[in-house]
Coordinates of C-alpha atoms (C1' of nucleotides) in Angstrom, one line a residue:
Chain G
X1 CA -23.9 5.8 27.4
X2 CA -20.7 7.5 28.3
X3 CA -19.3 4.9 29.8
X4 CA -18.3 3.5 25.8
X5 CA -16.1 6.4 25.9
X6 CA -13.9 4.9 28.6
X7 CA -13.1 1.7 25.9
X8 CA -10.5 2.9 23.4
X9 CA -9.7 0.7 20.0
X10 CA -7.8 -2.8 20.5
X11 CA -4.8 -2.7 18.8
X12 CA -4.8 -6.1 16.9
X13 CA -1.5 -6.3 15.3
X14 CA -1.6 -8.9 11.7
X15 CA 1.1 -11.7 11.6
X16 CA 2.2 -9.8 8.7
X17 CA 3.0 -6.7 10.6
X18 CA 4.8 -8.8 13.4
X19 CA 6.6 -10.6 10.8
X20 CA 7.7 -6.9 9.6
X21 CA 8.8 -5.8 12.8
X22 CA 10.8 -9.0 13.1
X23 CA 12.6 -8.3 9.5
X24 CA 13.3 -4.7 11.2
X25 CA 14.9 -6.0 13.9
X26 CA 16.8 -8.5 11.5
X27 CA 18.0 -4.8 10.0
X28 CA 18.6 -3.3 13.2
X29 CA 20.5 -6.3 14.5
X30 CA 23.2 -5.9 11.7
X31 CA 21.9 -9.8 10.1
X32 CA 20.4 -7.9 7.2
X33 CA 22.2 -5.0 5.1
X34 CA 21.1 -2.8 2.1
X35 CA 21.9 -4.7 -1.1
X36 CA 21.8 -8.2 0.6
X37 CA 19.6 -11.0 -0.7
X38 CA 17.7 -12.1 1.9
X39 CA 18.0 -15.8 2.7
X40 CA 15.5 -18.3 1.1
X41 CA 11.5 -17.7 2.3
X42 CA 11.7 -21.1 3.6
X43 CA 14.7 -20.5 5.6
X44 CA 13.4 -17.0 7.1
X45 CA 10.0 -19.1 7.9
X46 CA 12.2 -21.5 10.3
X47 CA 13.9 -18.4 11.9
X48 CA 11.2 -16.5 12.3
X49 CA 8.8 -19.0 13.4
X50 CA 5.9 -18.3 10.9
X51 CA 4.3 -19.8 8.1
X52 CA 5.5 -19.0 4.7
X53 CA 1.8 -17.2 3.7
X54 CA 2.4 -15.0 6.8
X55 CA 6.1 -14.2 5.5
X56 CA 5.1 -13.9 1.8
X57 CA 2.5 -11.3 2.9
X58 CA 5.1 -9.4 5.0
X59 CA 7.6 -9.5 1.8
X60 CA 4.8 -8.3 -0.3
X61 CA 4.3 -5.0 1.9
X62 CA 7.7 -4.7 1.8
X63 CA 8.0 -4.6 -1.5
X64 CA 5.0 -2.1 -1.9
X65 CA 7.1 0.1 -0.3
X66 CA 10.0 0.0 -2.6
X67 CA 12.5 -1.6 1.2
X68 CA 12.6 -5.1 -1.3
X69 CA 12.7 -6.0 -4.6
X70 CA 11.9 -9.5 -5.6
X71 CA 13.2 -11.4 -8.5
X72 CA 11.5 -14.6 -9.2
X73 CA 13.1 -18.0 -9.0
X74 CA 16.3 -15.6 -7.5
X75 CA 15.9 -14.0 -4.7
X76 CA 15.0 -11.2 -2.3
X77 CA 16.9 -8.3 -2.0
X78 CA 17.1 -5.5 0.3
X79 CA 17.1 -2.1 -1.6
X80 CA 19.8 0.0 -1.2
X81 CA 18.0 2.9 0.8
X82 CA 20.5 2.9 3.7
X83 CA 19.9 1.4 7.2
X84 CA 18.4 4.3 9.1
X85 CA 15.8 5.4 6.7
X86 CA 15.1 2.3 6.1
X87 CA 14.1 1.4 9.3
X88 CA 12.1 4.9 9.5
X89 CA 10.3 3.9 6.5
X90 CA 9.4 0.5 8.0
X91 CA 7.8 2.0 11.6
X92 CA 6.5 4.8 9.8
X93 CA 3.8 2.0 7.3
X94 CA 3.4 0.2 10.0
X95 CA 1.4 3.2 11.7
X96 CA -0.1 3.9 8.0
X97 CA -4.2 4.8 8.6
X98 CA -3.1 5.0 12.2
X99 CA -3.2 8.7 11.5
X100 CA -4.2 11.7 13.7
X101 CA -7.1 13.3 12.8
X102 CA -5.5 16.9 12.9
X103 CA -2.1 15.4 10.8
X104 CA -4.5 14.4 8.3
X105 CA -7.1 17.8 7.7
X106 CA -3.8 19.8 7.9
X107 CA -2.6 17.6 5.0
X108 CA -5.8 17.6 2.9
X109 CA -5.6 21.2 2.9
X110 CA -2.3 21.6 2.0
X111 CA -2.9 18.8 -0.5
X112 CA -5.9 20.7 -1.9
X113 CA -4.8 23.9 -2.0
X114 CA -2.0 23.2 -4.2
X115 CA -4.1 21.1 -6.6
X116 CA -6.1 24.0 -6.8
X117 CA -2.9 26.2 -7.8
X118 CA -1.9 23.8 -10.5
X119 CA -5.7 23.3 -11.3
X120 CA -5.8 27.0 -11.7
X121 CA -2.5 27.3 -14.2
X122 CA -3.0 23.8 -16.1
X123 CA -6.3 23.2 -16.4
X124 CA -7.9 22.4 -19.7
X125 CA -11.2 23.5 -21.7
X126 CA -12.3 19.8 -20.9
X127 CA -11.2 20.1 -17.5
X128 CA -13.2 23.3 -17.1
X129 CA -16.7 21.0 -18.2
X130 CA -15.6 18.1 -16.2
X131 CA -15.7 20.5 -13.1
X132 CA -19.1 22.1 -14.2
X133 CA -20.3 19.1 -14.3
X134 CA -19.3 17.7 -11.3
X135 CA -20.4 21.2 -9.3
X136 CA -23.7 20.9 -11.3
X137 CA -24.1 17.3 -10.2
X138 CA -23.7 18.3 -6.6
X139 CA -26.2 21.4 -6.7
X140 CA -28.7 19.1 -8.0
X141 CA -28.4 16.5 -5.0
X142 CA -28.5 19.7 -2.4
X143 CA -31.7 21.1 -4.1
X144 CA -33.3 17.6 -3.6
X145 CA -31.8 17.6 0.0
X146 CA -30.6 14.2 -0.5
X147 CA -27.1 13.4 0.7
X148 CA -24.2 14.7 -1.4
X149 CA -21.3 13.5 0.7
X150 CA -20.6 11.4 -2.2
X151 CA -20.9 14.6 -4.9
X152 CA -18.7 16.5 -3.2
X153 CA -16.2 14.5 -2.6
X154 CA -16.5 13.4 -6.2
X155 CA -15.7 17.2 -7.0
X156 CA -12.5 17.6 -5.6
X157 CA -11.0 14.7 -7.4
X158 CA -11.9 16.7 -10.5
X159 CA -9.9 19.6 -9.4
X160 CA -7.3 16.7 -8.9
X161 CA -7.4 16.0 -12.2
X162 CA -7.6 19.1 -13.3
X163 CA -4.1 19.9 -11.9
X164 CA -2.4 17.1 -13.9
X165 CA -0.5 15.7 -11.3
X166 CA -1.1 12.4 -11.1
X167 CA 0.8 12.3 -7.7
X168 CA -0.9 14.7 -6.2
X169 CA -4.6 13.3 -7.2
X170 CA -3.2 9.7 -6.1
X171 CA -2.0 10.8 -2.3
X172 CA -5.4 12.6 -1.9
X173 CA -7.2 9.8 -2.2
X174 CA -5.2 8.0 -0.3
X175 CA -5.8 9.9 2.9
X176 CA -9.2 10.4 1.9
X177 CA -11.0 7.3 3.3
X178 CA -8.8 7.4 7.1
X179 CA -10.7 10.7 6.9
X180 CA -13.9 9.2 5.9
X181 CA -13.7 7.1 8.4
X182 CA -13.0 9.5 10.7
X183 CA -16.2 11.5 9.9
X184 CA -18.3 8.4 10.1
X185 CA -17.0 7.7 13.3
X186 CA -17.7 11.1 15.3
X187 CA -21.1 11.7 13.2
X188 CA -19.0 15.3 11.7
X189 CA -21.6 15.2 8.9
X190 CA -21.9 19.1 9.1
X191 CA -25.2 19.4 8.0
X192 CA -26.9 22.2 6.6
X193 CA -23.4 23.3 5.3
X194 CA -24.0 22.0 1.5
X195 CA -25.5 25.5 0.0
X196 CA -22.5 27.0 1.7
X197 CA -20.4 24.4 0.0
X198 CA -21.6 24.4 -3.2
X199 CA -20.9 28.6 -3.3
X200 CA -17.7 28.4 -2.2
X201 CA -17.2 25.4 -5.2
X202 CA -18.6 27.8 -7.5
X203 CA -16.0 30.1 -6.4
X204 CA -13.3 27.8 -6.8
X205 CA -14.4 27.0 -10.1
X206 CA -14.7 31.0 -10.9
X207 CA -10.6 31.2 -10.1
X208 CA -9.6 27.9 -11.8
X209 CA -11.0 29.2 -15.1
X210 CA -9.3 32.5 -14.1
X211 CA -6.2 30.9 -14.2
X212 CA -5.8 32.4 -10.9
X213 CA -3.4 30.3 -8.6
X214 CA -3.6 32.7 -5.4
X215 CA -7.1 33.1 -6.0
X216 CA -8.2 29.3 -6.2
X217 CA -5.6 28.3 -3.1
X218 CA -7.8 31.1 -0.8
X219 CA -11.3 29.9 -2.2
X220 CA -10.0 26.3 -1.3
X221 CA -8.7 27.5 2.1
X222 CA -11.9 29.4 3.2
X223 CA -13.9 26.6 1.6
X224 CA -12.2 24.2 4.4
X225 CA -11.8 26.3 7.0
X226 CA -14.6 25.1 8.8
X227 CA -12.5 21.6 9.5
X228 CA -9.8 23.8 10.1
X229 CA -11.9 25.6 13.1
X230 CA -12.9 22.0 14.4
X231 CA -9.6 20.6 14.5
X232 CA -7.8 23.4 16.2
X233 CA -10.5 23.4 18.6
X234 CA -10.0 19.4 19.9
X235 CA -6.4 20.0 20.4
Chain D
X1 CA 24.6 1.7 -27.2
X2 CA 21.6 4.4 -28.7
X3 CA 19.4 1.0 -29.8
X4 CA 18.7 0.4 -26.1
X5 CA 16.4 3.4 -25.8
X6 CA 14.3 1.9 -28.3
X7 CA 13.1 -0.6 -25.7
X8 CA 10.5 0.7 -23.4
X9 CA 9.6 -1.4 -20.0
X10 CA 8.0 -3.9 -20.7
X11 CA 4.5 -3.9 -18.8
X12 CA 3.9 -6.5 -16.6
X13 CA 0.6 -6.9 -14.8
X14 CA 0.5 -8.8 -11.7
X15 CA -2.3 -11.5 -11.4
X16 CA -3.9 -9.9 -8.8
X17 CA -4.3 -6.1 -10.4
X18 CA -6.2 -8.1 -13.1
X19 CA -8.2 -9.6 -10.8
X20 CA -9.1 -6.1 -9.4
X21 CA -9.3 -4.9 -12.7
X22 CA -12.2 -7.8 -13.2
X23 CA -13.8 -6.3 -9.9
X24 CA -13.7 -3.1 -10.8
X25 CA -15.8 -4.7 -14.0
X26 CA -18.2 -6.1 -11.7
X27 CA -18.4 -2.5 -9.7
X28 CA -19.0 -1.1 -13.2
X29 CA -21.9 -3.6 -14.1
X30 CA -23.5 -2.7 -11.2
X31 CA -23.0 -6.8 -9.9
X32 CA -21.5 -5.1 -6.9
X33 CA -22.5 -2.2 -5.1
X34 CA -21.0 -0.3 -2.1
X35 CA -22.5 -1.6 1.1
X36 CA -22.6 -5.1 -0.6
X37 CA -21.4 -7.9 1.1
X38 CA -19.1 -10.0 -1.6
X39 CA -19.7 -13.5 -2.4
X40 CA -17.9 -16.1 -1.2
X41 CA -13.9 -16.0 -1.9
X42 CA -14.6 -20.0 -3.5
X43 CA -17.4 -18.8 -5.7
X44 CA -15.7 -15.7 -6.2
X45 CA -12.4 -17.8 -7.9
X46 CA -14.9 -20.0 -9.5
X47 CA -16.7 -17.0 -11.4
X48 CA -13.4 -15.0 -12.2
X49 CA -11.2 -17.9 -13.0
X50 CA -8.6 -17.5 -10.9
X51 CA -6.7 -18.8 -7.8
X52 CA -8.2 -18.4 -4.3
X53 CA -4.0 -16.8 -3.7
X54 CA -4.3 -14.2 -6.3
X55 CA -8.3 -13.1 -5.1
X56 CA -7.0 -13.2 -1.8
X57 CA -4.5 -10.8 -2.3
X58 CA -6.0 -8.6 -4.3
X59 CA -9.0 -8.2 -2.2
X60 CA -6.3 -7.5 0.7
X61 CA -4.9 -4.6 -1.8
X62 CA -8.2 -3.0 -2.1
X63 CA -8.4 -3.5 1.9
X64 CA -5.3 -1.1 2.1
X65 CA -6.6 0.9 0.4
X66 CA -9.8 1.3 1.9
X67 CA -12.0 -0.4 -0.8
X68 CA -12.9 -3.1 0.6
X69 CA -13.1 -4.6 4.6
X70 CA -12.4 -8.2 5.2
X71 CA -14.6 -9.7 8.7
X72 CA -12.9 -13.0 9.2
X73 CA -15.0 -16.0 9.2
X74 CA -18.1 -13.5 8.1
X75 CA -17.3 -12.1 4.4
X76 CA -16.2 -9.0 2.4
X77 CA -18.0 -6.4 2.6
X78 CA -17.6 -2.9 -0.5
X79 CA -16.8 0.6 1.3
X80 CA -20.0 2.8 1.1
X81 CA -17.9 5.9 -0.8
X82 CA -20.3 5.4 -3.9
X83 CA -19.2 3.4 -7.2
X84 CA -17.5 7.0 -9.1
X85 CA -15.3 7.2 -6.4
X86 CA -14.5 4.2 -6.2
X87 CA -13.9 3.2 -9.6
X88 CA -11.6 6.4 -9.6
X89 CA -9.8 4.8 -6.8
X90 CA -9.4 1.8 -8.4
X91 CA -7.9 2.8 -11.7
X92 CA -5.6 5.3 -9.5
X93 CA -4.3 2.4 -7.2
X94 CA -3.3 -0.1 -10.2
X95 CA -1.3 3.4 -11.8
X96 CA 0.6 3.7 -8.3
X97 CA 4.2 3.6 -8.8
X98 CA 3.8 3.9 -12.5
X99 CA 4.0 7.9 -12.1
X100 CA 5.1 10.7 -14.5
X101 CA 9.0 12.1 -12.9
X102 CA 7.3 15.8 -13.2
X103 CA 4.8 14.8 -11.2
X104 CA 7.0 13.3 -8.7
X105 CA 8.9 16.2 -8.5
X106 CA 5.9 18.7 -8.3
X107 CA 4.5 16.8 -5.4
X108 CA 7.9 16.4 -3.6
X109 CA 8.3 19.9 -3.1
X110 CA 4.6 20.8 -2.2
X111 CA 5.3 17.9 0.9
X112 CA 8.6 19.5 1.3
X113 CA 8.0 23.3 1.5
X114 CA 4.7 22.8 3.7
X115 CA 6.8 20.8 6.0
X116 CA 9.2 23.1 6.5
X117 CA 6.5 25.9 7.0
X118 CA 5.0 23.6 9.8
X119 CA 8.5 22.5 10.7
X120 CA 8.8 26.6 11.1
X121 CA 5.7 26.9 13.3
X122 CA 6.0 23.7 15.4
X123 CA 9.3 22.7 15.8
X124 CA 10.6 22.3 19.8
X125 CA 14.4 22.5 21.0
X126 CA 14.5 18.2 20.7
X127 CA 13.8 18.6 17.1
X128 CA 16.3 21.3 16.5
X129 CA 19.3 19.4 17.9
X130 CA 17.7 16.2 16.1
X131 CA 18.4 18.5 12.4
X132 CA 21.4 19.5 13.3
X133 CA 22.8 16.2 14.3
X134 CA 21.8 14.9 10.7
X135 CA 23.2 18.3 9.3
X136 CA 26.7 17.7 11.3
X137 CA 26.5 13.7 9.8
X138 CA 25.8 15.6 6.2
X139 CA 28.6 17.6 6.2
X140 CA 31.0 15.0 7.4
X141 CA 30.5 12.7 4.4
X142 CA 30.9 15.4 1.9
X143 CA 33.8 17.0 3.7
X144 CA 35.1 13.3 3.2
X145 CA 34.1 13.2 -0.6
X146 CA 31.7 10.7 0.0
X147 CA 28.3 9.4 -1.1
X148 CA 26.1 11.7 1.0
X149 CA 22.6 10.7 -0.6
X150 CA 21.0 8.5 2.6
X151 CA 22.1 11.3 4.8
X152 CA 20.7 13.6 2.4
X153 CA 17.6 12.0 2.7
X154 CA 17.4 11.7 6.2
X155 CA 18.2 15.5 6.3
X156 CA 14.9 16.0 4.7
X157 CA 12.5 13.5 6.6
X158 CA 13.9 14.7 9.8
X159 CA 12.3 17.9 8.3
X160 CA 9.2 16.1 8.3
X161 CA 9.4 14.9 11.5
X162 CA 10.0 18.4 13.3
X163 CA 6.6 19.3 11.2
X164 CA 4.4 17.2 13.5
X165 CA 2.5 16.5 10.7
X166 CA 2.8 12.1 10.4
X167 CA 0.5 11.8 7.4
X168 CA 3.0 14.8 5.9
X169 CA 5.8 12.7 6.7
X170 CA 4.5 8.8 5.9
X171 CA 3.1 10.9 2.5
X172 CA 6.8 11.9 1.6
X173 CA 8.1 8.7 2.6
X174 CA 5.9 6.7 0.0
X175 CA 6.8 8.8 -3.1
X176 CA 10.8 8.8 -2.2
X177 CA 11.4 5.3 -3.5
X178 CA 10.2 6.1 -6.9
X179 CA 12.0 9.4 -7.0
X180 CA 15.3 7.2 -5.9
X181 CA 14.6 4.7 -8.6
X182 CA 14.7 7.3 -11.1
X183 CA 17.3 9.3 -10.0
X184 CA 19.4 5.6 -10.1
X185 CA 17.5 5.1 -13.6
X186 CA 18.5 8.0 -15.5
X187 CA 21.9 8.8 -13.5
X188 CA 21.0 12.5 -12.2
X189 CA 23.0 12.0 -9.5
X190 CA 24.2 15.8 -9.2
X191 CA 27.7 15.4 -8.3
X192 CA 29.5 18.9 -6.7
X193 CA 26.7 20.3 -5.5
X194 CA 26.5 18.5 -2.3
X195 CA 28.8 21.3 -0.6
X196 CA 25.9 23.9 -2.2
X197 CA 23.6 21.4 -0.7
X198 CA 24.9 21.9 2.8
X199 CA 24.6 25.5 2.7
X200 CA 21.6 25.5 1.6
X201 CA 20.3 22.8 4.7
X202 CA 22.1 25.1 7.0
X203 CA 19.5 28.2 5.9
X204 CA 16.5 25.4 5.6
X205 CA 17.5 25.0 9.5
X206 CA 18.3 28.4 10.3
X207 CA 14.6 29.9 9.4
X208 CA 13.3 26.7 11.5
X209 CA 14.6 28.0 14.2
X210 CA 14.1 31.3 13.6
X211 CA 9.7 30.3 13.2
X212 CA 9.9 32.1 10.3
X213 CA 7.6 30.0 8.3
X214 CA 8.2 31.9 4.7
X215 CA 11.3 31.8 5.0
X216 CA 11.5 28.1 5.3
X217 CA 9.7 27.7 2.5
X218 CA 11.5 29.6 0.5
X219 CA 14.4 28.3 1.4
X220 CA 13.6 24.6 0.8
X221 CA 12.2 25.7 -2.5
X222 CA 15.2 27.0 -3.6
X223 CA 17.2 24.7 -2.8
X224 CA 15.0 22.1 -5.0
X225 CA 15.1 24.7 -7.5
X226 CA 17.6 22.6 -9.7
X227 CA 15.8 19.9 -9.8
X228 CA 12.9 21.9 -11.0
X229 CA 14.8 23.3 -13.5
X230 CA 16.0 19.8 -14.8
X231 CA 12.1 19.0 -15.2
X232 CA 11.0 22.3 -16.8
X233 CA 13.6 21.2 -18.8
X234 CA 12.6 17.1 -20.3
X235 CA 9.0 18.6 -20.9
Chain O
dT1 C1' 43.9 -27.8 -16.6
dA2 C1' 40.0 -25.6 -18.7
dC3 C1' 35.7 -26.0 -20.6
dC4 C1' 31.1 -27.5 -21.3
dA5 C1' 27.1 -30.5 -20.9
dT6 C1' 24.3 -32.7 -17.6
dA7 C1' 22.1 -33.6 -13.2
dA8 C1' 20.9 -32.4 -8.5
dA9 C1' 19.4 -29.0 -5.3
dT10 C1' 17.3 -24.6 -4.3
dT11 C1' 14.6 -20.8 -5.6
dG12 C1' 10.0 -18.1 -5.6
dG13 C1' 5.2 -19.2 -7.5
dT14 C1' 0.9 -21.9 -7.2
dT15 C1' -2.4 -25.1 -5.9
dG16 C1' -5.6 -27.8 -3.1
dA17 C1' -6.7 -29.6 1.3
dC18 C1' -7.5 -28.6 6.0
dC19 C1' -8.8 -25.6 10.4
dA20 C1' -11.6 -23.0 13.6
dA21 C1' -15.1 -19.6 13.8
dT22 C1' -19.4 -18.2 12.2
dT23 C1' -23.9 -18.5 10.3
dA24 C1' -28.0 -21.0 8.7
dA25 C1' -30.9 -24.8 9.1
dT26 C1' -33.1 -28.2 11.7
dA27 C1' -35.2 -30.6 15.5
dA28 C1' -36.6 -30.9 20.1
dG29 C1' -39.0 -29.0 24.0
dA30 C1' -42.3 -25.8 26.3
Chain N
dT1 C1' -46.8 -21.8 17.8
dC2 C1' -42.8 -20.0 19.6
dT3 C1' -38.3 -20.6 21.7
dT4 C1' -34.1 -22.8 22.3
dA5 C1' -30.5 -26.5 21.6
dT6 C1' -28.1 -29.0 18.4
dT7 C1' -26.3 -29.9 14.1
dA8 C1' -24.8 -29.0 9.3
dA9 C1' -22.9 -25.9 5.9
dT10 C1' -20.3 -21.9 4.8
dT11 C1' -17.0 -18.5 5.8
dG12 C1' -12.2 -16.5 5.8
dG13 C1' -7.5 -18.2 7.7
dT14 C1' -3.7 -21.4 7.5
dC15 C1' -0.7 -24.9 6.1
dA16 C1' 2.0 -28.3 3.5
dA17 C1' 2.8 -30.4 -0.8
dC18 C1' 3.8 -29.5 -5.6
dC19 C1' 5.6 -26.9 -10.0
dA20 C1' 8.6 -24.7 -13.2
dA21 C1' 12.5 -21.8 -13.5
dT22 C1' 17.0 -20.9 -11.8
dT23 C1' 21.2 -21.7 -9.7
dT24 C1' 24.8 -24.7 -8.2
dA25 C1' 27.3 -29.0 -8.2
dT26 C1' 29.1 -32.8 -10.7
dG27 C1' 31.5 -35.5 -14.1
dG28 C1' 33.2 -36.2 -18.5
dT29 C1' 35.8 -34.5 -22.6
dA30 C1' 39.2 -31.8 -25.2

DNA sequence: TACCATAAATTGGTTGACCAATTAATAAGA
DNA sequence: TCTTATTAATTGGTCAACCAATTTATGGTA
């Protein structure tokens, strides 16, 4: 069966994401500045060669990213983010959940960690029975020995939460299902790990309601360091 | 002119966030259930009341963002990360862009220090002639009294980039446009300190090169100290 | 000439019909 | 009865026409 190894992932790139790369070049090229309005959809269609769905998906991204801002019944217009970050922005979602795995456990941690430190100074008497809750609701599932992927996941996002930064919570789960996948993908379920895990929670927990920042950012650091051990060892 | 700040934006919510609003309602009802395959986009619009346009791209929103996966020609088929994560996701994704400036802040400099530290620890001799090009470019347009905030900018993801971290960088580039809007918004635009600014970049590159990953933290913190200031400051 | 009301053209937004691929159902053959 | 072609229905993907709001052009009036 080792011979599926040898196939690697086709890279199937949407019309959309052509359509961006075509706009980039449009940028590149000089034809399209910061501040510009972008010349009718219908126009760009003809130039480009596309249908206007394919183009008004490509705008849409584009826009999700804060590179266009679009005023209906107006116009398109370019934001006025300069040429070369623009076009770094622009290659850089195109390769969004195209991630390495090792780019993205590195950034969980860090990402964790410092929830955990903000957890650990901001967090709330609610925020203290949300997080009992969710550790107790974890426990429970390990005792049974059913599956508690779910459960402990669930429990970070509380510490999340508990930090009161809504940025932070929303860019953690954002990476979270690339590394979902991930772990799907090369069967890392780490099994017989979840009495461990639900300790070392425990212990997290212990430091939040401590208000101890240094404390929480090593319980969440040892709690993870298993990944961390995996990773290092597949580069 | 005071009578302006009595209006608040005005919040507008696209068709298709209240169409994954309604399917988060469906997720809630238990209609829908990770692992589920979706009925049909037709019946779907039929059911909801809605456009096939506006389903469609809503469901592709929820496809970004991990939700959902699309087969073509087969159907839609719900993520199995378990409905409380999910509807957490959910309510997080339609609050994207909508974030607290604290927050914003908070977040920027957590990407921005731990950059830097890996920036510290990973950087090679390419990437150190690659900062001090966009430091040299820096220092031009402030020696020249100009608007220096793109290069600014591309001062800092160049950080990034030395960090060899691309989820660290793509995370930082998501969250800049919404800092930018606000800085634009509010008109913090921190005139005469650019040349303070420069210095500081210099030590930001210096510890780089050096590997001395405190130190690059340290540095990078304090030289977004004013800004965290400024938001110690409106709370 | 300057101004304003009106009409034509252009804009992004939306809808419904059409396409090819897939799946389910059906019928023919062993 | 079971297997296998063949057909019909359903799927997501795509396209072209249409809509209302906006902008621009036009022509008439002071």
């Amino acid at each position: 069966m080792e011979l599926l190894n040898n196939f690697s992932q086709i890279e199937i790139e949407s019309p959309s994401d052509k359509i961006i790369r075509q706009i980039k070049g449009l940028i590149s090229s000089g034809q399209l500045n910061p501040g510009d309005k972008l010349p009718s959809e219908r126009k760009l269609c003809d130039k480009l060669g596309v249908g206007r769905t394919h183009l008004r998906d490509a705008l849409k991204k584009l826009e999700f990213y804060g590179i266009l801002k679009t005023l209906p019944q107006s116009g398109t217009v370019v934001a006025g983010i300069g040429i070369p970050a623009l076009e770094g922005l622009i290659s850089d979602m195109l390769s969004l959940h195209n991630h390495d795995f090792k780019s993205l456990v590195e950034t969980r941690i860090i990402l964790e960690s410092q929830a955990a430190r903000l957890a650990a100074r901001n967090r709330t008497v609610d925020d203290l029975i949300e997080l009992d809750n969710a550790l107790l609701a974890h426990q429970k599932k390990v005792e049974d020995d059913q599956s508690a992927v779910e459960e402990d996941l669930l429990f970070h996002v509380k510490i999340a939460e508990a930090s009161h930064n809504s940025v932070l919570k929303s860019l953690m789960l954002i990476i979270t299902p690339d590394i979902m996948s991930y772990f799907n993908q090369h069967n890392i379920c780490s099994d017989g790990k979840s009495a461990k895990a639900v300790e070392q929670h425990q212990a997290v927990v212990k430091y939040i309601e401590a208000n101890d920042e240094d404390g929480a950012v090593r319980a969440v650091t040892d709690h993870l360091s298993d990944i961390i051990d995996y990773v290092n060892g597949i580069t």
